[in-house]
Coordinates of C-alpha atoms in Angstrom, one line a residue:
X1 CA 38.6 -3.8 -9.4
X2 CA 37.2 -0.5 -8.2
X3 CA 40.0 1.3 -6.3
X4 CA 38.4 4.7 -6.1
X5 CA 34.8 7.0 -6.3
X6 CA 35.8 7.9 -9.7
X7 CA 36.6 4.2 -11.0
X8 CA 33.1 3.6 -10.2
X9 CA 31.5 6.7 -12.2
X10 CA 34.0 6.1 -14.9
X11 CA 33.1 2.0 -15.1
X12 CA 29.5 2.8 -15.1
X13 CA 29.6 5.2 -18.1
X14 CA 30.9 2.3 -20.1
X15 CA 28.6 0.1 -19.3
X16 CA 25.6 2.3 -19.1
X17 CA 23.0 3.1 -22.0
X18 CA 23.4 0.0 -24.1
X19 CA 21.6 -3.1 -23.8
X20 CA 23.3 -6.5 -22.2
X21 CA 21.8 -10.2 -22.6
X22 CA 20.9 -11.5 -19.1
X23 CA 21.7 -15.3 -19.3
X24 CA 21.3 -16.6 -15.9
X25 CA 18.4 -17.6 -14.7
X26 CA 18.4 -16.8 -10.7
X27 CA 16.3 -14.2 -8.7
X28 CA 19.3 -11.6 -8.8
X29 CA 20.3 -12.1 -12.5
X30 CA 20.3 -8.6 -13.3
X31 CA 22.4 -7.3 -10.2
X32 CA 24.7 -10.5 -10.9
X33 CA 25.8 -9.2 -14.8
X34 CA 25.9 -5.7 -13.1
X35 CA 28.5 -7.0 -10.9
X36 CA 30.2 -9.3 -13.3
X37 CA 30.2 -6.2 -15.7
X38 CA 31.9 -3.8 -12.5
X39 CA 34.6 -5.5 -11.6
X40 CA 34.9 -9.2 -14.0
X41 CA 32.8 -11.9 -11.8
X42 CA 30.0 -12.2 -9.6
X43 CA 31.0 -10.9 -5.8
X44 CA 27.8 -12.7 -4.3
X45 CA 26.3 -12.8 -1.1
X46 CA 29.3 -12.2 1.4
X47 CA 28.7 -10.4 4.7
X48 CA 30.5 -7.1 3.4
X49 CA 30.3 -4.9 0.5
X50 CA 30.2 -6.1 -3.0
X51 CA 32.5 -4.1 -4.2
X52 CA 35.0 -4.0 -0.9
X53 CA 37.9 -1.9 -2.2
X54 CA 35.3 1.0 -1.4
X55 CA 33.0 -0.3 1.1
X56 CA 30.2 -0.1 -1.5
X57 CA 27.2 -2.2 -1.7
X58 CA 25.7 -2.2 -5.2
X59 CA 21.6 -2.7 -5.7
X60 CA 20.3 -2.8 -9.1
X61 CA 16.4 -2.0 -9.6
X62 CA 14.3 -2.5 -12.7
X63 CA 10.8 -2.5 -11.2
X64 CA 8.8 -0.6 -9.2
X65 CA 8.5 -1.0 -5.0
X66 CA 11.0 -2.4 -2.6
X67 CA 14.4 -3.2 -2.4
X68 CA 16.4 -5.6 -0.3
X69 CA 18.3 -4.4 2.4
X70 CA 20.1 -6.8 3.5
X71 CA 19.2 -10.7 4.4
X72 CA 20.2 -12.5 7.6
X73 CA 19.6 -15.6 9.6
X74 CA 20.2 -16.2 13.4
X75 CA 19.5 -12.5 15.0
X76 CA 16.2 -13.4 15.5
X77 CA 15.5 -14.6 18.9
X78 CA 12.2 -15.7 20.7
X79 CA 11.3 -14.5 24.5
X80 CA 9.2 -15.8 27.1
X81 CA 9.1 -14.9 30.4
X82 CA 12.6 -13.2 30.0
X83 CA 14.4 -16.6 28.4
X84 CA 15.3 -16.4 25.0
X85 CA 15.2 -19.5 23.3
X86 CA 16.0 -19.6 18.8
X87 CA 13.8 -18.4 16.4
X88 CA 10.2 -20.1 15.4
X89 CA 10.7 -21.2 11.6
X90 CA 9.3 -18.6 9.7
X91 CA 6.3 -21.2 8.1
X92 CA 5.6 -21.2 12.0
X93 CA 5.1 -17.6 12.3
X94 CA 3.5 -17.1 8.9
X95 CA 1.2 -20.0 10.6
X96 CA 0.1 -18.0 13.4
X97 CA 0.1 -14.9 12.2
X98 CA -1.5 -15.4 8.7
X99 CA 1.1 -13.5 6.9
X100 CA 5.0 -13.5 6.7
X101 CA 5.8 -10.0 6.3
X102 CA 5.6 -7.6 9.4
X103 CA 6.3 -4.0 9.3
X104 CA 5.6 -1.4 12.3
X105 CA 2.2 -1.1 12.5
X106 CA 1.4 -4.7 10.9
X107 CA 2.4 -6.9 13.3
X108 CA 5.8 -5.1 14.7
X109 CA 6.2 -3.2 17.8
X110 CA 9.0 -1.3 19.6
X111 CA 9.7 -2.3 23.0
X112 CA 13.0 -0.9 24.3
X113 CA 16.3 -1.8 22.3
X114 CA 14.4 -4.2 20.2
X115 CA 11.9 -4.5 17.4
X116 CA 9.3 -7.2 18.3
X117 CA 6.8 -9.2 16.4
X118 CA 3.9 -10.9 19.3
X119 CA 0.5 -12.5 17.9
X120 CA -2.1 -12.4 20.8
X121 CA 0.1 -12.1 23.5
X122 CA 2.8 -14.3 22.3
X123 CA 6.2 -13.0 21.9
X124 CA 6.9 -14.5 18.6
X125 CA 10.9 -13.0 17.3
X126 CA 12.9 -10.1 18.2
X127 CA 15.6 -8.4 16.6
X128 CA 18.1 -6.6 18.4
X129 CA 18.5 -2.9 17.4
X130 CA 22.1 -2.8 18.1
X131 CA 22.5 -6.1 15.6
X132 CA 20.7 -4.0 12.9
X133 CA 22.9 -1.3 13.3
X134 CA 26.1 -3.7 13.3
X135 CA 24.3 -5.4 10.0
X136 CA 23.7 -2.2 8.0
X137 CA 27.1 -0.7 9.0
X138 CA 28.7 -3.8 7.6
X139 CA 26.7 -4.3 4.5
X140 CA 26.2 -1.2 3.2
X141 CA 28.4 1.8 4.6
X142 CA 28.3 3.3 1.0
X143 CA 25.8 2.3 -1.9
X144 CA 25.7 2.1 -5.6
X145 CA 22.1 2.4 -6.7
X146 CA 21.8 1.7 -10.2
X147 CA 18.3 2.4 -11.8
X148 CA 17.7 -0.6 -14.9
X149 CA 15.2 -1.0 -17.7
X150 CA 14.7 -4.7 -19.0
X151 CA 12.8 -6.0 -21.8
X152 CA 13.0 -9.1 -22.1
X153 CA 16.2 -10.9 -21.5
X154 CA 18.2 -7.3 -22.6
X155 CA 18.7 -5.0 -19.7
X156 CA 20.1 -1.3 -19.9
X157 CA 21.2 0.1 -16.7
X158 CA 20.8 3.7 -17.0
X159 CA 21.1 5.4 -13.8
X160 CA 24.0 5.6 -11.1
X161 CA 23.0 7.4 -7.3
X162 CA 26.1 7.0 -5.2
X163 CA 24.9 7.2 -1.8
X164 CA 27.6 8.0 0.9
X165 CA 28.6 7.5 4.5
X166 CA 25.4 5.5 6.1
X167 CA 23.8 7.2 8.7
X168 CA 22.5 4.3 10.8
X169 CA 20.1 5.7 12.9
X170 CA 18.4 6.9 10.0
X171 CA 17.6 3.4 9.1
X172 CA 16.4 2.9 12.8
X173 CA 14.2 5.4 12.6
X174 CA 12.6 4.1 8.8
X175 CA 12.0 0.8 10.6
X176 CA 10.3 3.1 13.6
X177 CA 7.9 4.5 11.3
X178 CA 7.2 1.6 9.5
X179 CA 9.0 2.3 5.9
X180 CA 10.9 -0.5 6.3
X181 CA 9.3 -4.2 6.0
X182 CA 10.8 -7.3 7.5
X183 CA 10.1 -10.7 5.6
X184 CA 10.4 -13.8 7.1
X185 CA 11.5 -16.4 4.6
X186 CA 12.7 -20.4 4.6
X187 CA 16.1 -19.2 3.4
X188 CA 16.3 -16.0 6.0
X189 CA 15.1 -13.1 6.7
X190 CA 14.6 -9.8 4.5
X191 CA 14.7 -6.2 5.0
X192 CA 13.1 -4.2 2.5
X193 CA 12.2 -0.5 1.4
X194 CA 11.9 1.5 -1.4
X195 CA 14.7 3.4 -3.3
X196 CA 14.2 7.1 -2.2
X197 CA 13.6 5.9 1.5
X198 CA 17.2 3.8 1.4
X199 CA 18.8 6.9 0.0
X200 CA 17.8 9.0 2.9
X201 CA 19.6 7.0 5.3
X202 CA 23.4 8.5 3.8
X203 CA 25.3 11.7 4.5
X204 CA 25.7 12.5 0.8
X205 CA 23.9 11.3 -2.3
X206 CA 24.2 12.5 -5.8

């Protein structure tokens, strides 16, 4: 358990700069031994902070590009003539639209308090801006961004960037000038950006 700022600096140097075996096999292997290293076990995919006793959320990268935000299902809505009806699967949009991924300027607009994805006049899904803020304010009101090299099935986690106190307009405005890309998937929906634009959305980082 991480009870405090320092517990988290103070865990990371013991686990930093020596190589660990990944043995899992899922998408998020490396950010799952990361956690089970942090705190004993796997936290998983919970609406809140991984590690809760300081509202952190922990993201582990190893390659270059994006991160993921945060996934969600059901804040997507769909809008015709003022009636909002649930969200087109997102093989239905990728359908129409060619592509699943939308980001402002690619296929998102914003109209208002929401962000909105149409295809030739057709008002395809919507997200709410005041659900984003909710979501990112839940999910990650502080963040642990941990910068990993693996070769193989070793990884070495070699970098900590604590980033404090969310700023949640910031993360409006990312999405606003299109550093932010939405991906519409099966099993949700994905907001992702790269590393140095997610640490610009917090009060304090070092």
């Amino acid at each position: 358990m991480l009870n405090s700022f320092e517990d988290l600096n103070n865990r990371f140097a013991q686990v930093a700069s020596q190589p660990h075996a990944v043995t899992r096999k899922s998408a998020g292997a490396v950010g799952e031994l990361f956690e089970a290293l942090m705190v004993g076990g796997i936290v998983g995919n919970q609406k809140g902070a991984d590690f809760a006793e300081i509202a952190t959320e922990a993201k582990v990268h190893y390659r270059t590009g994006e991160l993921t935000i945060f996934s969600c299902k059901g804040e997507m809505i769909r809008c015709i003539d003022g009636a909002c009806f649930p969200s087109l699967k997102p093989a239905e949009i990728k359908a129409k639209r060619g592509k699943s991924t939308v980001r402002v300027g690619d296929g998102l607009t914003e109209q208002g308090d929401q962000f909105v994805v149409e295809h030739n006049g057709d008002r395809l899904v919507a997200w709410d801006k005041a659900t984003l803020i909710s979501r990112i304010v839940e999910k990650m009101p502080n963040l642990a961004m941990v910068k990993a090299t693996k070769q193989g099935d070793q990884v070495t986690f070699d970098a900590l960037t604590v980033c404090r106190k969310i700023i949640p307009s910031r993360f409006i405005d990312s999405i606003r000038n299109g550093q932010v890309r939405i991906e519409l998937r099966s099993k949700g929906t994905s907001f992702r950006a790269n590393p140095d634009v997610i640490a610009s959305w917090f009060e304090t980082v070092h």
